Structure formats: structure tokens, C-alpha cells
Coordinates of C-alpha atoms and ligand atoms in Angstrom, one line a residue:
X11 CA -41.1 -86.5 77.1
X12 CA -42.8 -83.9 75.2
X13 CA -45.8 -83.9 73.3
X14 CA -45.5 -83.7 69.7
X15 CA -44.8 -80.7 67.8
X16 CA -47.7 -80.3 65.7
X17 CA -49.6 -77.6 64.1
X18 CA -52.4 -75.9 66.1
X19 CA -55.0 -73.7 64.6
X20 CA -53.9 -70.8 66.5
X21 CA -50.1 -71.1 65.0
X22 CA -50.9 -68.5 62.2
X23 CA -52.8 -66.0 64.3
X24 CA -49.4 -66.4 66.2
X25 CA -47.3 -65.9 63.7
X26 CA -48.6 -62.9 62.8
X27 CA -48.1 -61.2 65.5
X28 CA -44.5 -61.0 64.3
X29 CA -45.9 -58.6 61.9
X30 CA -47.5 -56.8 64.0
X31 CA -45.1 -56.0 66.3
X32 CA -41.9 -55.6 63.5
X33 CA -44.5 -52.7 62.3
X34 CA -45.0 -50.7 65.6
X35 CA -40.9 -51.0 66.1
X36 CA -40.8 -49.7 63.3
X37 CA -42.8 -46.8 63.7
X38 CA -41.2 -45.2 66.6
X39 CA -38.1 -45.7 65.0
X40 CA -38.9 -43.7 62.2
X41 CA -40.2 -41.3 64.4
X42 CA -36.9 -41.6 66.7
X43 CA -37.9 -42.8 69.1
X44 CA -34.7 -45.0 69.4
X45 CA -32.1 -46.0 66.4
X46 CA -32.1 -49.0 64.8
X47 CA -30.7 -49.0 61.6
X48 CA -31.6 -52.8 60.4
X49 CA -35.1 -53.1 61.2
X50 CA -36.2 -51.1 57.5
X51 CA -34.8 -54.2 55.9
X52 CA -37.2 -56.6 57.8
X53 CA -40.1 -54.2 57.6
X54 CA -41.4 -52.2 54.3
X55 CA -44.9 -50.9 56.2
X56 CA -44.4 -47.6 56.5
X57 CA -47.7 -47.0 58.7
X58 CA -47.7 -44.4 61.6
X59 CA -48.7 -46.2 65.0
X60 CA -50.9 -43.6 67.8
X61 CA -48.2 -42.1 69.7
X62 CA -49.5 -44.7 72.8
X63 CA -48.2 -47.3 71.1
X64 CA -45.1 -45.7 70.1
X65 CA -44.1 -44.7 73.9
X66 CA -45.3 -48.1 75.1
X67 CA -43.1 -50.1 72.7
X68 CA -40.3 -47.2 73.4
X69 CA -40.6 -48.6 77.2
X70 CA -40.7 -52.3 76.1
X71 CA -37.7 -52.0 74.4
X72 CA -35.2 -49.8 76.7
X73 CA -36.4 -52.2 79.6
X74 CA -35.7 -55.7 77.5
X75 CA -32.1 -53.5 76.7
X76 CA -31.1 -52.0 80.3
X77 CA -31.7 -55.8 81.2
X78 CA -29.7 -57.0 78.6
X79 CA -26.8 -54.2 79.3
X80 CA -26.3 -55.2 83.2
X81 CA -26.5 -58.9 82.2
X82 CA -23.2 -58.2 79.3
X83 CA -21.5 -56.3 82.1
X84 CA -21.8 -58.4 84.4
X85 CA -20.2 -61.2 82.0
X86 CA -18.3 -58.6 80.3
X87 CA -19.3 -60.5 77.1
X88 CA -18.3 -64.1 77.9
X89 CA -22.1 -65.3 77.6
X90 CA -24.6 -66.4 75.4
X91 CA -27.7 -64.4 74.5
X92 CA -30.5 -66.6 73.1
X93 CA -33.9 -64.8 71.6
X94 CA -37.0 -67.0 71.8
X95 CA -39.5 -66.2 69.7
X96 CA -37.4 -63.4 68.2
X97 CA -39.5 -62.2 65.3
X98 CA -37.8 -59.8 63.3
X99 CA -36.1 -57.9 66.2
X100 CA -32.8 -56.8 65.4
X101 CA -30.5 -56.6 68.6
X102 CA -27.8 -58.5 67.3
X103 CA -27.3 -56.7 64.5
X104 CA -27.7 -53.4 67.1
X105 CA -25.3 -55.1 69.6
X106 CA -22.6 -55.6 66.7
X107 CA -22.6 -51.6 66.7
X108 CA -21.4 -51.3 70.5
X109 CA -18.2 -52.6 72.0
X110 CA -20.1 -55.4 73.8
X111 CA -19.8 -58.5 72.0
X112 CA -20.6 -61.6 72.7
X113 CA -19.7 -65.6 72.2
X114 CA -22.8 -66.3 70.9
X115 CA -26.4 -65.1 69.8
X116 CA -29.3 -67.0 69.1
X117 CA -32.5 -66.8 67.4
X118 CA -35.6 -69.0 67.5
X119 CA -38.8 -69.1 66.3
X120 CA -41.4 -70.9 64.0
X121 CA -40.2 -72.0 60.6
X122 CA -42.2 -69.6 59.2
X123 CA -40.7 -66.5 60.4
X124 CA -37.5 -68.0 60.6
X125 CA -37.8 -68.7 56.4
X126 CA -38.2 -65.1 56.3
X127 CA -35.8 -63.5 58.5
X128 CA -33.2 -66.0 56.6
X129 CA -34.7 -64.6 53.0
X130 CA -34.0 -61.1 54.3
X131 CA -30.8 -61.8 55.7
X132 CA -29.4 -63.5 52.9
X133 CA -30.4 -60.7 50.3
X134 CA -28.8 -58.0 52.5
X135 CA -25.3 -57.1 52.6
X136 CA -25.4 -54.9 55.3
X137 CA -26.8 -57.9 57.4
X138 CA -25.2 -60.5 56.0
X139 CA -21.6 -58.8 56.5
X140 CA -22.4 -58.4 60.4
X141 CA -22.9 -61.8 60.6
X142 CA -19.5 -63.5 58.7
X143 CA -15.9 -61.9 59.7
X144 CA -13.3 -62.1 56.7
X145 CA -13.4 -66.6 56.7
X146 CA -16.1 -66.9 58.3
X147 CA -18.6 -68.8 56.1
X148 CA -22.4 -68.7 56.7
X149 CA -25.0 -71.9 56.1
X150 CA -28.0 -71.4 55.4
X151 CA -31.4 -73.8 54.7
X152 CA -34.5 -72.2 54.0
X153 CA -35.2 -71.8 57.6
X154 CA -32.2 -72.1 59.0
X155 CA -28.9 -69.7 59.3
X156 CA -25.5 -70.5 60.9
X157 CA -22.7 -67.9 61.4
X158 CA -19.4 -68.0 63.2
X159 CA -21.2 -66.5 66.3
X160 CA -25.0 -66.4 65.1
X161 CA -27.4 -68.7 64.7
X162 CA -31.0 -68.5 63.4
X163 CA -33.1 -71.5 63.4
X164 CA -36.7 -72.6 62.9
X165 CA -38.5 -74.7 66.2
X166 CA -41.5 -75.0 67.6
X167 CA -40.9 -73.4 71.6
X168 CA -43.2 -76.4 72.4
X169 CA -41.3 -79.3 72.1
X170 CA -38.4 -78.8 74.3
X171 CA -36.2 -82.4 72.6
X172 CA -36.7 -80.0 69.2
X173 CA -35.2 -77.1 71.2
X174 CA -32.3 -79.5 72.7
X175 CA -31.5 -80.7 69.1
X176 CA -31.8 -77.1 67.6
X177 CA -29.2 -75.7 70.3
X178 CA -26.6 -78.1 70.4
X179 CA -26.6 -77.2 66.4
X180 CA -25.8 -74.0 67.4
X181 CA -22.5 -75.1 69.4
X182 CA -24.6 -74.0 72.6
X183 CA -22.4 -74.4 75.7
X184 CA -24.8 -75.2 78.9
X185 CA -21.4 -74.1 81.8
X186 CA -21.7 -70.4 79.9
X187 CA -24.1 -67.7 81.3
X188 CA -26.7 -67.1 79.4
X189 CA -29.7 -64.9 78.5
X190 CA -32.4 -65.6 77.2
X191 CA -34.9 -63.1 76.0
X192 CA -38.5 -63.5 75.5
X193 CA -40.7 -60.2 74.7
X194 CA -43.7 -60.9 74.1
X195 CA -43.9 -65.2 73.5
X196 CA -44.6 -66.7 76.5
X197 CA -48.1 -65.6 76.7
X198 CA -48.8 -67.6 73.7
X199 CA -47.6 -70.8 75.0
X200 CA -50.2 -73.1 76.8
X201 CA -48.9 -73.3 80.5
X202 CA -47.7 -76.7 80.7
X203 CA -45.7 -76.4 77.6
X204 CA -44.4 -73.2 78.9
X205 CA -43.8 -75.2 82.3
X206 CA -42.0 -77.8 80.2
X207 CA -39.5 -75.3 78.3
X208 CA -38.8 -73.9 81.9
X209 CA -38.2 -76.5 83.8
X210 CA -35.8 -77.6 81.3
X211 CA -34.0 -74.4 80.7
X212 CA -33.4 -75.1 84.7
X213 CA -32.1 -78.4 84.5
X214 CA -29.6 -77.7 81.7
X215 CA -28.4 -74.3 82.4
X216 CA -25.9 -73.3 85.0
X217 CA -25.9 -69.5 84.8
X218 CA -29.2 -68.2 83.2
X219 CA -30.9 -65.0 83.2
X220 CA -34.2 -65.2 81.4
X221 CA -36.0 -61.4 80.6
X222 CA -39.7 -61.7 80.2
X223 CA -41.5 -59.0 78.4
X224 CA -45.3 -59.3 78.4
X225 CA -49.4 -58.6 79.7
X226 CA -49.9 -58.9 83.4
X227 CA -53.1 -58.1 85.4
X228 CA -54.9 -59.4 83.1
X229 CA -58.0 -60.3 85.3
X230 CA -59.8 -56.7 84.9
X231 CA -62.0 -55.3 82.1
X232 CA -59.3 -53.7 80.1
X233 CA -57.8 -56.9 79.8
X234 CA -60.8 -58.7 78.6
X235 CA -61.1 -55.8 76.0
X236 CA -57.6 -57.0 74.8
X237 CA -58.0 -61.2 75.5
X238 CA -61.7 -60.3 73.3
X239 CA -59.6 -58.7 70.2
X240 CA -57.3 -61.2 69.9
X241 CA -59.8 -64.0 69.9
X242 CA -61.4 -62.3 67.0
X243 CA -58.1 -62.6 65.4
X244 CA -58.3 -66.6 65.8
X245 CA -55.8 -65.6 68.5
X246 CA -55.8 -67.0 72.2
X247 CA -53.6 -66.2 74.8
X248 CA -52.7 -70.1 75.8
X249 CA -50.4 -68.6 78.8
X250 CA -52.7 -66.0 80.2
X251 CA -53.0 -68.0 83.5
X252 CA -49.0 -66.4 84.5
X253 CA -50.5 -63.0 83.6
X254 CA -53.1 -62.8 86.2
X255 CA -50.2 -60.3 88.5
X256 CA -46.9 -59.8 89.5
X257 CA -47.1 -62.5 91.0
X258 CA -48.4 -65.1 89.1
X259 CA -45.3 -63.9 86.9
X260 CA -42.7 -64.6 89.2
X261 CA -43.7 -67.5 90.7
X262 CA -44.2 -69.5 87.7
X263 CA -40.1 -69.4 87.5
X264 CA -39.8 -70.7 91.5
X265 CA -41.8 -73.5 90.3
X266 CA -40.0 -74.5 87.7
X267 CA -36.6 -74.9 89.7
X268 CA -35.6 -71.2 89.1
X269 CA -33.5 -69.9 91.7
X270 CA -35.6 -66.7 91.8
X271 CA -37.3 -63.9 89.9
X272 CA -38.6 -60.4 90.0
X273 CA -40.9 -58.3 87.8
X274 CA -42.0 -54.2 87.4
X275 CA -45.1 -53.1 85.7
X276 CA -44.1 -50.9 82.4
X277 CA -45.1 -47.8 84.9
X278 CA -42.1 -48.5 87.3
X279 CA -40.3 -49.6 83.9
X280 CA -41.0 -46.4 82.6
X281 CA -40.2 -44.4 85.1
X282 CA -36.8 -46.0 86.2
X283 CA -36.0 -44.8 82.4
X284 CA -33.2 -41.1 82.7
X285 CA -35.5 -38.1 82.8
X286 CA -33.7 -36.8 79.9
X287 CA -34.4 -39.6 77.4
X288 CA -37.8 -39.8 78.7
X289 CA -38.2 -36.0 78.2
X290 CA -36.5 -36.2 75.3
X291 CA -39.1 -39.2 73.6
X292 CA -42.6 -37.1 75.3
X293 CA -41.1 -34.1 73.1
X294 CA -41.8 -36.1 69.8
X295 CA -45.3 -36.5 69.8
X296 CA -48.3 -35.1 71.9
X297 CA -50.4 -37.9 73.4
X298 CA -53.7 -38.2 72.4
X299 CA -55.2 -39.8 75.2
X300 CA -52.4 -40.4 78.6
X301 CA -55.1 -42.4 80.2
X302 CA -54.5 -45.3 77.6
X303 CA -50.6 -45.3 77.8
X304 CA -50.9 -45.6 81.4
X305 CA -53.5 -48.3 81.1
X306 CA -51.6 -49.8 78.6
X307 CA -48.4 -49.9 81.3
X308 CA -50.5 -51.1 84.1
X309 CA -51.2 -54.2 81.8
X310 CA -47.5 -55.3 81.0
X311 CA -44.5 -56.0 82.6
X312 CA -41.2 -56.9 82.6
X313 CA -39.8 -60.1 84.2
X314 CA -36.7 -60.8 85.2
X315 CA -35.6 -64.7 86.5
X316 CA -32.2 -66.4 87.4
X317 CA -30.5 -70.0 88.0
X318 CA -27.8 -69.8 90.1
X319 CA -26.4 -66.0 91.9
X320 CA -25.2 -64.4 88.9
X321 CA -28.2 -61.9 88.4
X322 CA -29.8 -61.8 92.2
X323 CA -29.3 -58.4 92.5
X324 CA -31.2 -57.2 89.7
X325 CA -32.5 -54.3 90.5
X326 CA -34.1 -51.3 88.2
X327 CA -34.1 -47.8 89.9
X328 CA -37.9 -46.9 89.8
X329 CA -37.6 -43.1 90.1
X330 CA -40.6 -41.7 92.2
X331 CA -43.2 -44.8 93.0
X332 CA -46.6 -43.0 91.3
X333 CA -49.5 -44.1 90.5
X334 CA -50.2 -42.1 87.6
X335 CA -47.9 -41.1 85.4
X336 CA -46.9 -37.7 84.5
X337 CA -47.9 -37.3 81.5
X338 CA -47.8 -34.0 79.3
Ligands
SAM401 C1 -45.5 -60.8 69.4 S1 -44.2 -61.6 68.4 C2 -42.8 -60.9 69.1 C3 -41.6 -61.0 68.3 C4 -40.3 -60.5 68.9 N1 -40.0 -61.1 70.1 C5 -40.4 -59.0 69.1 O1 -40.7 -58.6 70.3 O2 -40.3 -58.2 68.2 C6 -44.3 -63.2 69.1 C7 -43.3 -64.2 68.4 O3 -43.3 -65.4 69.1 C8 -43.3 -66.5 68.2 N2 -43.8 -67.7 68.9 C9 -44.9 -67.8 69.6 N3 -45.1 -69.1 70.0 C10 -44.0 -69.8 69.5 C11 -43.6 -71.2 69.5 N4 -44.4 -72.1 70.1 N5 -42.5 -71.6 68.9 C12 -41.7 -70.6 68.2 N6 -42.0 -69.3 68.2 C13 -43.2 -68.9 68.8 C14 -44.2 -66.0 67.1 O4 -44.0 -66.7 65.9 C15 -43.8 -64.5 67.0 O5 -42.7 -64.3 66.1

């Protein structure tokens, strides 16, 4: 059903954007921007980020979180989260610090980052010890790490039989709702693989939710600015063709069997932020230049999909519609 899972010359360029992004999280959280107290253990780079970059993954990561907060509500924690292409993100260990729990969390992403996340994890007690209760026991491989209610595994997002297998390993259960969480991933993904991984999620899941996070309008010259620097990172964005709009984002979901989907540029994500935590977060550093943060928004988005009715009245409270924001 699925191509093979091999090696293409881009994975590594790939891969590393893991690093990149690990280090601008955590810039702004050192800054404090928001708290995370685990993602100092994945990352040593101490290296300040422009304030730009800071806000914009401030925005990226409240929206991926008010997401995942309605979605636990909703299911008051009988669900599944499941993280594709999670890097080094740390929401579990974040989520194990609220009262919402839930039945199971998830973690995929190449061997390679997955071999070390698992190294980090397994040298850390303060990680480790969120991860097994009193007899709970933890397995781990080199890539691969299995507690009571976590599971962190190595795949290739590209060959969906290798996902199937990977899941069931995790004691996945297809009746529960699930969310699946994808900041920044997709867009690497060639669009018939992408297709592929959709279509099946689709066909397997009863109750899904599935929060996109990534470039959109890409069809202007601020976008070939950023498709150019990647390249020159050996770097493609395979998925670029569901980035063209809004549109292009949400439909991709109707045509894989989705039962629908809707998506906000990071200037309505922004904005539908409280004014005091966004006052609080434009009090830590001055902008250099507001006409690249709101560029930057204009050029990502957030998507949100469903299968079945659980989540079709999503909805993110966009304060004032603007086409500029009000920056200091
Ligand atoms: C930009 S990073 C984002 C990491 C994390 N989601 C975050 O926001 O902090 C993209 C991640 O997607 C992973 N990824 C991309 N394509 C993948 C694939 N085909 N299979 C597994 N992981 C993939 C990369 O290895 C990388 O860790």
C-alpha cells in the first residue's frame, strides 16, 4: 500500500529542523515568554533569538495549546493525544503539571530524534519520574520508549503500515478521541504521502481532531525568500502545495475523508490571544522591526480538522479583525 520507507536526501536537512526549532522554544522561554520547565534538558544552546521570532513562536505555541485545552475539556481527559513529528517539544511533561491527564500520549518522529529524546529522557530523573508511577516500569530501545501512559517511538510519517505497526505498539485504541498534533511537519511531507497518512488517519479513527501548525500563503515573494533559504539548507518543502492559502489548508482534510476543518492565520491567532498575556509578552522585549512579525504571521497558520462531530464547533475568538497588528 505504501511506498517504502527509505532514506531521502532531504531527511537530514529535515531533521534538523528539530534543532532549530527546540532552540527558538527555548529562547522565549528563557526570556519568559511562557514556562516550561523540561525543555533545558533537551536543549543546552543558550542563544538569544530576535524578539520576532520569540513572539511568533510565543503565538505558535498558545494556539497549538488553547487547541489542545478545548479538545481535553471536551473529553475531560478520556482521549489520546498523539504528537507527529514531535521533536523535542515537551507538552507531556507540561500537561503532567495541570490537572488534565490523559489515557495516553504519543510521540513520533524519525529514529534519529527519537534516539535522542530517549538518551535525554533516560538520563533525567525529573523526566523519567513523570513518565513511570510507583510500578510502572518503562522499556526502552535505542529509539524507542514505552511508559504506562507514554510512548515515544521512532517512524518514518511516510509509510503509514510503519505508523499502524508503531501504534498498535503503543496499546493505541482507534473507538477513543484523539488528537493529533502536528506543528510544523506536514510541510515537509510530499503531498501524496501526506495524502496517504490522512486518508488513513480517516479510515481508522472514529473521533479525531488533528491541530496543524504551519506556512500558508506561500505563493508571494516573502515566501520565496523563505522556500529560497531552506533550499540552500538542502531543505525542500515537499508539502508546500497545501500552503498556497487557507484554503488549500483546509481542503486537503475534506479530501481525505475528513469530516471538516478550519484554519486562522497567526494574525487572527494572535489576536484571539487575552490582552493581558499579550500585553504582558510585548512588555519583554521591544520589537526591532513589527513589519516582519506581522509578515511572519501572515505566512503561517493554524489548522484545525475533525472526523466525526466532536470538535465542529471549534471556534477561536479573534478579538478585533485588523489587518495590521498593533504593534508597540
Ligand atoms: C520543525 S521540526 C518541529 C518539531 C516539533 N513538532 C516542534 O514544533 O517543536 C519538524 C519535525 O518533524 C519531523 N519529521 C518531518 N518529516 C518526518 C517524517 N517523514 N517522519 C517522521 N518525522 C518527521 C522532523 O524530524 C522534525 O523533528
Amino acid at each position: 500500500m505504501e511506498p517504502p520507507s527509505t532514506f531521502h536526501p532531504c531527511d537530514e536537512a529535515v531533521i534538523a529542523t528539530n534543532d532549530d526549532a527546540s532552540d527558538c522554544k527555548r529562547s522565549a522561554v528563557r526570556l519568559g515568554y511562557w514556562k516550561d520547565d523540561y525543555i533545558g534538558f533537551f536543549v543546552r544552546n543558550q542563544e538569544r533569538k530576535a524578539p520576532e521570532i520569540n513572539r511568533g513562536y510565543f503565538a505558535r505555541v498558545k494556539g497549538v495549546e488553547m487547541c489542545v485545552e478545548k479538545f481535553l475539556k471536551k473529553t475531560n481527559g478520556n482521549c489520546q493525544i498523539i504528537n507527529l513529528g514531535c521533536g523535542f517539544d515537551t507538552m507531556y511533561w507540561r500537561l503532567r503539571d495541570t490537572a488534565h491527564q490523559v489515557k495516553n500520549f504519543i510521540e513520533l518522529d524519525f529514529p534519529t530524534v527519537t534516539a535522542k529524546k530517549c538518551y535525554t529522557i533516560k538520563r533525567n530523573k525529573v523526566l523519567l519520574s513523570k513518565i513511570h508511577d510507583e510500578d510502572g516500569e518503562v522499556k526502552l530501545s535505542p529509539t524507542d520508549l514505552h511508559g504506562p501512559s507514554y510512548h515515544l517511538m521512532g517512524v518514518d510519517l511516510r509509510n503509514v503500515d510503519e505508523v499502524d505497526h508503531k501504534l498498535q505498539q503503543a496499546e493505541i485504541d482507534y473507538t477513543l478521541p484523539t488528537i493529533f498534533l502536528a506543528e510544523c511537519v506536514l510541510v515537509y511531507i510530499e503531498a501524496q504521502n501526506c495524502r496517504n497518512l490522512l486518508k488513513w488517519i480517516a479510515s481508522k479513527f472514529q473521533t479525531a481532531v488533528l491541530v496543524n501548525y504551519e506556512q500558508v500563503n506561500m505563493n508571494d515573494r516573502f515566501s520565496d525568500v523563505m522556500v529560497s533559504n531552506l533550499r540552500a539548507r538542502g531543505c525542500s518543502l515537499a508539502g508546500v502545495e497545501s500552503c498556497l492559502s487557507l484554503d488549500t489548508q483546509t481542503s486537503r482534510f475534506i479530501d481525505c475523508g475528513w469530516t471538516g476543518s478550519r484554519a486562522w492565520d497567526m494574525v487572527q491567532v494572535y489576536q484571539s490571544i487575552t490582552p493581558s498575556e499579550r500585553h504582558r509578552i510585548e512588555r519583554i522585549e521591544m520589537l526591532d522591526e513589527g513589519e516582519l512579525l506581522l509578515q511572519l504571521f501572515q505566512h503561517y497558520c493554524l489548522v484545525v480538522a475533525w472526523i466525526g462531530e466532536l470538535f465542529q464547533d471549534i471556534e477561536i475568538t479573534v478579538e478585533k479583525q485588523m489587518s495590521t497588528l498593533n504593534i508597540d
